[in-house]
């Protein structure tokens, strides 16, 4: 039965960290809003990704909201890198503390959104038959929310249990005594493999591309670190907001090629011992100069050879055909050492590809591996997958999916020409996945909230980027990406993990601080690059910018 729901101005899609904060900000402005969420609870990524070992690669103190002093003071993280259950508890705490749940409709998937040119309003459609009219629609759908299982022949006939890391059963899975296959060696696999190996009778890891991974050195948060954070929090938060990635790395200022090899290795060793993503920030040119990058890559390869005892296995684990960091650098706890276990077998499915899934397990071009359970750690249709899976229709019925068929096009990664009043939090063309997601989310939400307040103040009902502004931004995003090593890898940043997806570098790599400044300037200049419109029935609906 189709139900028409009325009574609010903004429909928000998704109750992850983006949707929750968006709702909170709109409440503060007195703008009625409601969230539609496919899951049965809040938390987004952290609601779905419950695989063993799931953990944030950004330190917990930094990977948390900064908008509320009270929230900051009352929440205490227990570990340097928070695990999924703790982050999910935090999301639930936020939802409860700010009384957000009463405006969230759970277990409701948004399937379509259509813009009506004559009324400047969206109608959002859900899988429960709701038709929701709203002036604005905010997509808080996340960057990695459409899980991808490769189209293997025979998938349906496998007799054992199948799991995807991004859709893990809520009650958990105990692999004790089982033969398990993990397909993929990205971040999710690298976090889960050591734990699954500890339970399984035998673990087969099917690796197509080896990844660079650095140790987390996770542990309880020390009272000294917590105290320092509490005392200097405002300064740290400010630094994060204006930094390149929203993470408080110490960025090396020298070229890796300007220091003697021993000094360079000392710098890498120091960061390896500290643990975490800061390894990739040791020198200023690791991301842009292949020769400089080679020094960091070689350091990690030597570490892998030092950890993994079997020479042939170590050799298989060495990433060689793309620069370090151009596929997401992984952070692990005991990943490489796991391959020293008797019960773990690494299978190279680059040289011997998976040909089919059989009732008993996985058959490659040279052997069949019998398993009781199969874990697909095969990633996501990143950044555009979820937005394109919703039937979004802008002006004159144009489909977003069609508009993005050659790669995403947007202005600032926030809005799309031809799709007025539709905002994409951490959309393609913004720093998003190259940054601390919570810092980027807060920046986008604040910008959107300020924009909606501005429109209300000036009695405007529609905002839309101009095609010229969008074209210029897309060209800029590409130009900056091309000045880095990123496009050299077959990464999900490039859409390369999805057959048929255009190869376009999707996030904005120019840096979060620079990007924030640009967004702020655009707003300060009366939303430069956007067309703002007043309500019908005025003949000319464009208004001069105040
Ligand atoms: P990723 O990083 O996309 O990793 C997926 C892995 O699955 C990767 O090793 C892929 O190999 C592998 N894969 C995908 N398709 C296949 C097929 N058909 N055969 C064999 N192997 C395959 O996803 P994650 O979930 O680990 O991480 C996603 C992000 O979440 C991560 O970067 C963090 O930002 C958090 P490939 O490299 O494509 O050869």
Coordinates of C-alpha atoms and ligand atoms in Angstrom, one line a residue:
X1 CA 0.0 0.0 0.0
X2 CA 1.3 3.4 -0.9
X3 CA 1.4 5.8 2.0
X4 CA 2.1 9.5 1.6
X5 CA 4.0 10.9 4.5
X6 CA 4.0 14.7 5.1
X7 CA 5.2 17.2 7.6
X8 CA 8.9 17.7 7.1
X9 CA 11.2 19.6 4.8
X10 CA 14.3 17.4 4.6
X11 CA 14.4 13.6 4.0
X12 CA 17.8 12.2 5.0
X13 CA 18.8 8.8 3.7
X14 CA 20.9 6.8 6.1
X15 CA 21.4 6.8 9.9
X16 CA 25.2 6.4 10.0
X17 CA 27.4 9.2 11.5
X18 CA 26.4 11.5 8.6
X19 CA 22.7 11.1 8.9
X20 CA 22.7 11.3 12.7
X21 CA 24.6 14.6 12.8
X22 CA 22.6 16.0 9.9
X23 CA 19.3 15.3 11.8
X24 CA 20.8 16.9 14.9
X25 CA 21.9 20.1 13.1
X26 CA 18.5 20.5 11.4
X27 CA 16.7 20.1 14.7
X28 CA 18.8 22.9 16.0
X29 CA 17.7 25.1 13.2
X30 CA 14.1 24.1 13.6
X31 CA 13.9 22.5 10.2
X32 CA 11.7 19.4 10.3
X33 CA 13.6 16.3 9.0
X34 CA 13.4 12.6 9.1
X35 CA 15.9 9.8 8.4
X36 CA 15.1 6.7 6.4
X37 CA 17.5 3.8 7.2
X38 CA 17.6 0.3 5.7
X39 CA 19.1 -1.3 8.8
X40 CA 17.3 -2.0 12.0
X41 CA 19.6 0.3 14.0
X42 CA 21.9 3.4 13.7
X43 CA 25.6 3.3 12.9
X44 CA 25.9 2.7 9.1
X45 CA 29.2 1.1 8.3
X46 CA 29.5 0.1 11.9
X47 CA 26.1 -1.5 11.9
X48 CA 26.8 -3.7 8.9
X49 CA 30.5 -4.5 9.2
X50 CA 30.6 -6.8 12.2
X51 CA 33.2 -9.2 10.9
X52 CA 35.8 -10.5 13.4
X53 CA 38.5 -7.9 14.0
X54 CA 36.5 -5.0 12.4
X55 CA 38.1 -1.9 13.8
X56 CA 38.7 1.7 12.8
X57 CA 42.1 2.6 11.3
X58 CA 41.8 6.1 12.7
X59 CA 42.5 6.5 16.4
X60 CA 39.4 6.5 18.5
X61 CA 39.9 9.9 20.0
X62 CA 40.1 11.4 16.5
X63 CA 37.4 9.2 15.0
X64 CA 34.6 10.8 17.0
X65 CA 32.3 13.8 16.8
X66 CA 33.6 17.1 17.8
X67 CA 30.3 19.1 17.7
X68 CA 29.4 18.7 21.4
X69 CA 31.6 19.4 24.3
X70 CA 29.3 17.5 26.6
X71 CA 29.4 14.4 24.4
X72 CA 33.2 14.7 24.2
X73 CA 33.5 14.9 28.0
X74 CA 31.1 12.0 28.8
X75 CA 32.3 9.4 26.3
X76 CA 35.5 7.5 27.1
X77 CA 37.1 5.3 24.5
X78 CA 38.9 2.2 25.8
X79 CA 41.3 1.5 23.0
X80 CA 43.7 3.4 20.8
X81 CA 41.8 2.0 17.8
X82 CA 38.2 1.3 18.6
X83 CA 36.7 -2.0 17.6
X84 CA 33.3 -2.2 15.8
X85 CA 31.2 -3.0 18.9
X86 CA 32.5 0.0 20.7
X87 CA 32.0 2.4 17.8
X88 CA 28.4 1.0 17.4
X89 CA 27.8 1.6 21.1
X90 CA 29.0 5.2 20.5
X91 CA 26.6 5.7 17.6
X92 CA 23.7 4.4 19.7
X93 CA 24.8 6.6 22.6
X94 CA 24.7 9.6 20.3
X95 CA 21.3 8.7 18.9
X96 CA 19.9 8.3 22.4
X97 CA 21.6 11.3 24.0
X98 CA 20.3 13.7 21.3
X99 CA 17.0 11.9 21.1
X100 CA 17.4 11.2 17.4
X101 CA 15.7 7.9 17.1
X102 CA 12.1 9.3 17.2
X103 CA 12.8 10.8 13.8
X104 CA 14.3 7.7 12.2
X105 CA 12.3 5.2 10.3
X106 CA 14.3 1.9 10.4
X107 CA 14.1 -1.1 8.1
X108 CA 13.1 1.1 5.3
X109 CA 15.2 1.2 2.1
X110 CA 14.9 4.3 -0.1
X111 CA 14.5 3.0 -3.6
X112 CA 13.9 6.2 -5.6
X113 CA 13.7 10.0 -5.5
X114 CA 12.1 12.2 -8.1
X115 CA 12.4 15.9 -8.5
X116 CA 9.4 17.9 -9.6
X117 CA 10.4 20.9 -11.6
X118 CA 7.1 22.6 -11.1
X119 CA 7.1 22.5 -7.3
X120 CA 10.9 22.4 -6.6
X121 CA 10.2 19.3 -4.4
X122 CA 11.5 15.8 -4.2
X123 CA 9.3 12.8 -3.7
X124 CA 11.2 9.9 -2.1
X125 CA 10.1 6.4 -2.5
X126 CA 10.8 3.5 -0.1
X127 CA 10.6 -0.3 -0.3
X128 CA 7.8 -0.1 2.2
X129 CA 5.6 1.9 -0.1
X130 CA 6.1 5.3 1.4
X131 CA 6.0 8.3 -0.8
X132 CA 7.7 11.2 1.0
X133 CA 7.5 14.7 -0.3
X134 CA 10.4 16.9 0.9
X135 CA 11.9 20.1 -0.3
X136 CA 15.4 18.8 0.3
X137 CA 16.9 15.4 0.1
X138 CA 20.2 14.6 1.9
X139 CA 22.0 11.4 0.9
X140 CA 23.9 10.2 3.9
X141 CA 24.4 6.9 2.3
X142 CA 28.1 6.3 3.0
X143 CA 30.9 5.6 0.7
X144 CA 31.3 1.9 1.2
X145 CA 27.8 0.6 1.7
X146 CA 27.0 -1.5 -1.4
X147 CA 28.8 -4.8 -0.7
X148 CA 30.1 -6.6 -3.8
X149 CA 30.3 -10.4 -4.2
X150 CA 32.0 -11.2 -7.5
X151 CA 29.9 -13.0 -10.0
X152 CA 31.5 -16.4 -9.6
X153 CA 30.1 -19.3 -11.4
X154 CA 28.5 -21.8 -9.1
X155 CA 28.0 -19.4 -6.1
X156 CA 24.5 -20.7 -5.5
X157 CA 25.4 -24.4 -5.4
X158 CA 28.0 -24.0 -2.5
X159 CA 26.8 -26.3 0.3
X160 CA 28.5 -24.5 3.1
X161 CA 27.9 -21.1 4.7
X162 CA 28.6 -17.9 2.8
X163 CA 29.3 -14.5 4.4
X164 CA 30.3 -11.0 3.2
X165 CA 32.3 -9.0 5.6
X166 CA 30.0 -6.0 5.0
X167 CA 26.8 -8.0 5.9
X168 CA 28.0 -10.0 8.9
X169 CA 25.4 -11.8 11.0
X170 CA 24.6 -10.0 14.2
X171 CA 24.9 -13.0 16.3
X172 CA 28.5 -13.5 15.1
X173 CA 30.1 -16.6 13.5
X174 CA 32.2 -19.2 15.3
X175 CA 34.5 -20.9 12.9
X176 CA 35.9 -23.3 15.4
X177 CA 36.9 -26.6 13.8
X178 CA 35.9 -25.4 10.3
X179 CA 37.8 -25.3 7.0
X180 CA 37.3 -21.7 6.0
X181 CA 38.1 -19.8 2.8
X182 CA 38.6 -16.0 2.7
X183 CA 38.4 -14.4 -0.7
X184 CA 40.2 -11.1 -0.9
X185 CA 43.0 -9.4 1.0
X186 CA 41.9 -5.8 1.4
X187 CA 41.4 -4.1 4.7
X188 CA 38.5 -6.2 5.9
X189 CA 40.3 -9.5 5.1
X190 CA 43.5 -8.2 6.7
X191 CA 41.6 -7.4 9.9
X192 CA 39.7 -10.6 10.0
X193 CA 42.2 -13.2 8.8
X194 CA 44.3 -13.4 12.0
X195 CA 41.1 -14.0 14.1
X196 CA 39.5 -16.5 11.7
X197 CA 42.9 -18.3 11.6
X198 CA 42.8 -18.6 15.3
X199 CA 39.5 -20.4 15.2
X200 CA 39.5 -22.4 12.0
X201 CA 40.9 -25.9 11.6
X202 CA 42.3 -24.7 8.3
X203 CA 42.1 -21.3 6.6
X204 CA 42.6 -20.8 2.9
X205 CA 43.3 -17.2 1.9
X206 CA 42.6 -16.5 -1.8
X207 CA 44.7 -13.5 -2.7
X208 CA 44.5 -11.7 -6.1
X209 CA 46.5 -8.6 -5.2
X210 CA 48.8 -8.4 -2.1
X211 CA 48.3 -5.3 0.0
X212 CA 50.7 -3.1 1.9
X213 CA 49.8 -3.3 5.6
X214 CA 51.4 -1.6 8.6
X215 CA 51.0 -2.7 12.2
X216 CA 48.3 -1.0 14.4
X217 CA 50.1 -1.5 17.7
X218 CA 46.6 -1.3 19.2
X219 CA 46.1 -1.4 23.0
X220 CA 44.2 0.2 25.8
X221 CA 44.2 4.0 25.8
X222 CA 46.7 5.2 28.3
X223 CA 45.6 7.7 31.0
X224 CA 48.4 10.0 29.8
X225 CA 47.1 10.0 26.2
X226 CA 43.6 10.6 27.4
X227 CA 44.6 13.4 29.7
X228 CA 46.6 15.1 27.0
X229 CA 43.7 14.8 24.6
X230 CA 41.3 16.3 27.1
X231 CA 43.6 19.2 27.9
X232 CA 44.4 20.0 24.2
X233 CA 41.3 18.8 22.5
X234 CA 40.2 22.1 21.0
X235 CA 43.6 22.6 19.5
X236 CA 43.7 19.0 18.2
X237 CA 40.3 19.3 16.7
X238 CA 41.2 22.6 15.0
X239 CA 44.3 21.0 13.6
X240 CA 42.4 18.0 12.3
X241 CA 39.8 20.2 10.6
X242 CA 42.4 22.2 8.7
X243 CA 44.8 19.3 8.0
X244 CA 45.3 17.3 4.8
X245 CA 43.4 14.2 5.9
X246 CA 41.6 15.1 9.2
X247 CA 44.0 12.8 10.9
X248 CA 46.7 14.2 13.2
X249 CA 49.7 12.8 11.4
X250 CA 53.0 14.4 11.7
X251 CA 53.6 15.1 8.0
X252 CA 57.2 14.8 6.9
X253 CA 58.4 17.9 5.1
X254 CA 61.4 16.5 3.4
X255 CA 61.6 14.5 0.2
X256 CA 62.4 10.8 0.8
X257 CA 65.1 11.2 -1.8
X258 CA 66.9 14.1 0.0
X259 CA 67.9 12.1 3.1
X260 CA 70.6 9.4 3.3
X261 CA 69.2 5.8 3.2
X262 CA 70.0 5.0 6.8
X263 CA 68.2 8.2 8.0
X264 CA 65.3 7.4 5.8
X265 CA 65.0 3.9 7.1
X266 CA 65.2 5.2 10.7
X267 CA 62.2 7.5 9.9
X268 CA 60.2 4.6 8.5
X269 CA 61.2 2.3 11.4
X270 CA 60.0 5.0 13.9
X271 CA 56.7 5.2 12.2
X272 CA 56.4 1.4 11.8
X273 CA 57.0 1.1 15.6
X274 CA 54.4 3.8 16.3
X275 CA 51.9 2.0 14.1
X276 CA 49.1 3.2 12.0
X277 CA 48.5 5.2 8.8
X278 CA 51.1 7.8 9.7
X279 CA 53.6 5.5 8.1
X280 CA 52.5 6.9 4.7
X281 CA 53.2 10.5 5.8
X282 CA 56.9 10.0 6.6
X283 CA 58.1 12.1 3.7
X284 CA 56.5 14.8 1.7
X285 CA 56.6 13.1 -1.7
X286 CA 55.6 9.5 -1.0
X287 CA 52.3 10.1 -2.7
X288 CA 53.6 12.0 -5.7
X289 CA 57.0 10.7 -6.7
X290 CA 57.4 7.0 -7.7
X291 CA 61.1 6.9 -6.7
X292 CA 60.3 8.3 -3.3
X293 CA 57.4 5.9 -2.9
X294 CA 59.6 3.0 -3.8
X295 CA 61.7 3.6 -0.7
X296 CA 58.6 3.3 1.5
X297 CA 57.4 0.3 -0.4
X298 CA 60.8 -1.4 -0.2
X299 CA 60.8 -0.9 3.5
X300 CA 57.5 -2.6 3.9
X301 CA 58.5 -5.5 1.6
X302 CA 61.6 -6.0 3.7
X303 CA 59.4 -6.1 6.8
X304 CA 57.1 -8.8 5.2
X305 CA 60.2 -10.9 4.4
X306 CA 61.4 -10.5 8.0
X307 CA 58.1 -11.7 9.4
X308 CA 57.0 -14.5 7.1
X309 CA 59.3 -17.5 7.4
X310 CA 58.4 -19.4 4.3
X311 CA 60.2 -17.6 1.4
X312 CA 57.7 -18.6 -1.2
X313 CA 54.8 -17.4 0.9
X314 CA 56.6 -14.2 1.7
X315 CA 57.2 -13.6 -2.0
X316 CA 53.5 -14.1 -2.7
X317 CA 52.6 -11.5 -0.1
X318 CA 54.9 -8.8 -1.5
X319 CA 52.9 -6.0 -3.3
X320 CA 54.9 -5.0 -6.3
X321 CA 52.7 -3.7 -9.1
X322 CA 51.4 -0.4 -7.6
X323 CA 52.8 2.3 -5.4
X324 CA 52.3 2.2 -1.6
X325 CA 49.2 4.0 -0.6
X326 CA 47.5 4.1 -4.0
X327 CA 45.4 1.3 -2.8
X328 CA 44.2 2.0 0.7
X329 CA 47.1 1.3 3.1
X330 CA 45.9 -1.3 5.6
X331 CA 46.5 -1.4 9.3
X332 CA 46.7 -4.8 11.0
X333 CA 47.3 -6.8 14.1
X334 CA 49.4 -9.8 13.3
X335 CA 48.4 -10.2 9.6
X336 CA 51.7 -11.2 8.1
X337 CA 52.6 -13.4 11.0
X338 CA 49.4 -15.4 10.5
X339 CA 51.0 -16.9 7.4
X340 CA 53.5 -18.6 9.7
X341 CA 50.7 -20.7 11.1
X342 CA 50.5 -24.4 10.1
X343 CA 46.7 -24.1 9.5
X344 CA 46.9 -21.2 7.0
X345 CA 47.4 -21.6 3.2
X346 CA 47.9 -18.7 0.9
X347 CA 46.5 -19.3 -2.6
X348 CA 47.5 -16.9 -5.4
X349 CA 44.4 -16.4 -7.5
X350 CA 46.2 -14.0 -9.8
X351 CA 48.3 -16.7 -11.4
X352 CA 45.7 -19.4 -10.8
X353 CA 42.3 -17.6 -11.0
X354 CA 39.1 -18.8 -9.2
X355 CA 37.2 -20.6 -11.9
X356 CA 34.1 -21.5 -10.0
X357 CA 32.6 -22.2 -6.6
X358 CA 31.7 -25.8 -6.3
X359 CA 29.3 -27.5 -3.8
X360 CA 32.4 -28.3 -1.7
X361 CA 34.5 -25.1 -2.0
X362 CA 36.6 -23.1 -4.4
X363 CA 38.1 -24.4 -7.7
X364 CA 40.9 -22.5 -9.2
X365 CA 42.6 -23.2 -12.5
X366 CA 44.8 -25.7 -10.8
X367 CA 43.1 -27.1 -7.7
X368 CA 39.9 -27.5 -5.7
X369 CA 39.9 -26.3 -2.0
X370 CA 37.2 -27.9 0.1
X371 CA 35.8 -25.5 2.8
X372 CA 32.9 -25.4 5.2
X373 CA 32.5 -21.7 5.1
X374 CA 33.4 -19.0 2.6
X375 CA 34.0 -15.4 3.6
X376 CA 33.8 -12.8 0.8
X377 CA 36.0 -9.9 1.8
X378 CA 35.6 -8.7 -1.7
X379 CA 34.8 -5.0 -1.0
X380 CA 32.2 -2.6 -2.2
X381 CA 30.9 -0.7 -5.2
X382 CA 32.5 2.3 -3.6
X383 CA 31.4 6.0 -3.6
X384 CA 28.8 5.8 -6.4
X385 CA 27.4 2.3 -6.0
X386 CA 24.8 3.2 -3.4
X387 CA 23.7 6.5 -5.0
X388 CA 23.4 4.8 -8.4
X389 CA 21.4 1.9 -7.0
X390 CA 18.7 4.4 -5.9
X391 CA 16.5 5.6 -8.9
X392 CA 17.3 9.3 -8.5
X393 CA 15.7 11.5 -11.1
X394 CA 16.5 15.2 -11.4
X395 CA 15.2 17.8 -13.8
X396 CA 13.1 16.5 -16.7
X397 CA 13.3 13.0 -15.3
X398 CA 17.1 12.7 -15.9
X399 CA 18.6 9.7 -14.1
X400 CA 21.7 10.2 -11.9
X401 CA 22.9 6.8 -12.9
X402 CA 22.9 7.9 -16.5
X403 CA 24.6 11.2 -15.8
X404 CA 27.4 9.4 -13.9
X405 CA 27.7 6.6 -16.5
X406 CA 31.2 7.9 -17.5
X407 CA 32.2 8.7 -13.9
X408 CA 30.7 10.8 -11.1
X409 CA 30.2 14.6 -11.8
X410 CA 29.4 16.9 -9.0
X411 CA 30.2 20.4 -7.7
X412 CA 32.4 20.1 -4.5
X413 CA 31.2 16.5 -4.1
X414 CA 28.1 18.0 -2.4
X415 CA 25.6 18.7 -5.2
X416 CA 25.0 17.7 -8.8
X417 CA 23.9 19.9 -11.7
X418 CA 20.4 19.0 -12.8
X419 CA 19.5 17.6 -9.3
X420 CA 18.5 20.7 -7.3
X421 CA 18.1 20.4 -3.5
X422 CA 19.9 17.0 -3.4
X423 CA 22.9 16.9 -1.2
X424 CA 25.5 14.1 -1.1
X425 CA 27.4 13.9 2.2
X426 CA 31.0 12.9 1.5
X427 CA 30.0 12.4 -2.1
X428 CA 32.5 11.7 -5.0
X429 CA 34.5 14.8 -5.7
X430 CA 35.1 15.5 -2.0
X431 CA 37.9 14.3 0.3
X432 CA 35.7 11.6 1.9
X433 CA 37.5 8.3 1.9
X434 CA 40.9 9.9 1.8
X435 CA 40.2 11.5 5.1
X436 CA 39.0 10.9 8.6
X437 CA 35.4 10.3 7.7
X438 CA 33.9 11.9 10.8
X439 CA 35.8 15.2 10.2
X440 CA 34.6 15.2 6.6
X441 CA 31.1 14.4 7.6
X442 CA 31.0 17.2 10.2
X443 CA 32.3 19.6 7.6
X444 CA 29.7 18.6 5.0
X445 CA 26.8 18.6 7.4
X446 CA 27.7 22.0 8.8
X447 CA 28.0 23.4 5.3
X448 CA 24.6 21.9 4.3
X449 CA 22.9 23.1 7.5
X450 CA 24.3 26.6 6.9
X451 CA 23.1 26.5 3.3
X452 CA 19.6 25.5 4.3
X453 CA 19.5 28.3 7.0
X454 CA 20.7 30.7 4.3
X455 CA 18.0 29.6 1.9
X456 CA 15.3 30.0 4.6
X457 CA 16.5 33.4 5.6
X458 CA 16.4 34.6 2.0
X459 CA 13.1 32.9 1.3
X460 CA 14.7 30.7 -1.4
X461 CA 13.4 27.3 -2.2
X462 CA 16.0 25.8 -4.5
X463 CA 19.7 25.5 -5.0
X464 CA 21.6 23.8 -7.8
X465 CA 25.1 24.0 -9.1
X466 CA 25.7 25.5 -12.5
X467 CA 27.0 23.1 -15.2
X468 CA 30.1 25.4 -15.6
X469 CA 30.9 25.2 -11.9
X470 CA 30.5 21.5 -11.9
X471 CA 32.7 21.1 -15.0
X472 CA 35.4 23.2 -13.5
X473 CA 35.3 21.2 -10.2
X474 CA 35.5 17.9 -12.0
X475 CA 38.4 19.1 -14.1
X476 CA 40.1 20.3 -10.9
X477 CA 39.5 17.0 -9.1
X478 CA 41.0 15.1 -12.1
X479 CA 43.9 17.4 -12.4
X480 CA 44.9 17.1 -8.7
X481 CA 44.5 13.3 -8.9
X482 CA 46.7 13.2 -12.0
X483 CA 49.5 15.0 -10.1
X484 CA 49.6 12.1 -7.7
X485 CA 50.5 8.4 -8.0
X486 CA 46.9 7.3 -7.2
X487 CA 45.7 6.7 -10.7
X488 CA 48.4 4.1 -11.1
X489 CA 46.6 1.5 -9.1
X490 CA 43.6 -0.7 -9.9
X491 CA 41.9 0.5 -6.8
X492 CA 38.3 1.0 -5.7
X493 CA 39.1 4.7 -5.6
X494 CA 39.4 4.3 -9.4
X495 CA 36.3 2.1 -9.7
X496 CA 38.6 -0.7 -10.9
X497 CA 37.2 -3.4 -8.6
X498 CA 33.8 -3.3 -10.4
X499 CA 33.7 -4.8 -13.9
X500 CA 32.5 -2.2 -16.4
X501 CA 32.7 0.7 -13.9
X502 CA 34.5 3.7 -15.5
X503 CA 38.1 4.3 -14.4
X504 CA 37.9 7.7 -12.8
X505 CA 39.6 8.7 -9.6
X506 CA 36.6 9.6 -7.4
X507 CA 37.7 11.3 -4.2
X508 CA 39.2 14.8 -4.0
X509 CA 42.9 14.5 -3.2
X510 CA 43.7 18.2 -2.8
X511 CA 43.4 18.0 1.0
X512 CA 40.6 18.5 3.5
X513 CA 41.9 21.9 4.8
X514 CA 42.1 23.3 1.4
X515 CA 38.8 21.9 0.4
X516 CA 37.1 23.3 3.5
X517 CA 38.4 26.7 2.7
X518 CA 37.1 26.4 -0.9
X519 CA 33.6 25.4 0.4
X520 CA 33.6 28.2 2.9
X521 CA 34.6 30.7 0.2
X522 CA 31.8 29.5 -2.0
X523 CA 29.3 30.0 0.8
X524 CA 30.7 33.4 1.8
X525 CA 30.4 34.6 -1.8
X526 CA 26.7 33.9 -1.7
X527 CA 27.0 30.3 -3.0
X528 CA 29.2 31.0 -5.9
X529 CA 28.7 28.5 -8.7
X530 CA 25.1 27.7 -7.6
X531 CA 21.8 29.0 -9.0
X532 CA 19.4 29.9 -6.2
X533 CA 15.7 30.1 -6.8
X534 CA 12.7 31.7 -5.1
X535 CA 9.3 30.0 -5.0
X536 CA 6.9 29.7 -7.9
X537 CA 4.9 31.4 -9.4
X538 CA 7.5 34.1 -10.1
X539 CA 8.3 34.0 -13.8
X540 CA 12.0 34.4 -13.4
X541 CA 12.9 32.2 -10.5
X542 CA 16.6 33.1 -10.3
X543 CA 17.3 35.7 -7.7
X544 CA 20.3 38.0 -7.3
X545 CA 22.7 36.8 -4.7
X546 CA 22.5 39.0 -1.7
Ligands
LIG1 P1 38.7 -4.0 -0.7 O1 39.8 -3.1 -0.1 O2 38.0 -3.5 -2.0 O3 39.3 -5.4 -0.9 C1 38.6 -6.4 -1.6 C2 39.5 -7.6 -1.8 O4 38.8 -8.6 -2.5 C3 40.7 -7.2 -2.7 O5 41.8 -7.9 -2.2 C4 40.3 -7.7 -4.0 O6 41.4 -8.0 -4.9 C5 39.5 -8.9 -3.7 N1 38.7 -9.4 -4.8 C6 37.6 -8.7 -5.3 N2 37.1 -9.4 -6.3 C7 37.8 -10.5 -6.4 C8 37.7 -11.6 -7.3 N3 36.8 -11.7 -8.2 N4 38.6 -12.6 -7.1 C9 39.5 -12.5 -6.1 N5 39.7 -11.5 -5.3 C10 38.8 -10.5 -5.4 O7 37.5 -4.1 0.4 P2 37.6 -4.2 1.9 O8 36.2 -4.5 2.4 O9 38.7 -5.0 2.4 O10 38.0 -2.7 2.3 C11 37.2 -1.6 1.9 C12 37.5 -0.4 2.6 O11 36.9 -0.4 3.9 C13 39.0 -0.2 3.0 O12 39.8 0.2 2.0 C14 38.9 0.8 4.2 O13 38.7 2.1 3.7 C15 37.7 0.3 4.9 P3 42.0 -6.9 -5.9 O14 42.8 -6.0 -5.0 O15 40.8 -6.2 -6.5 O16 42.8 -7.6 -6.9

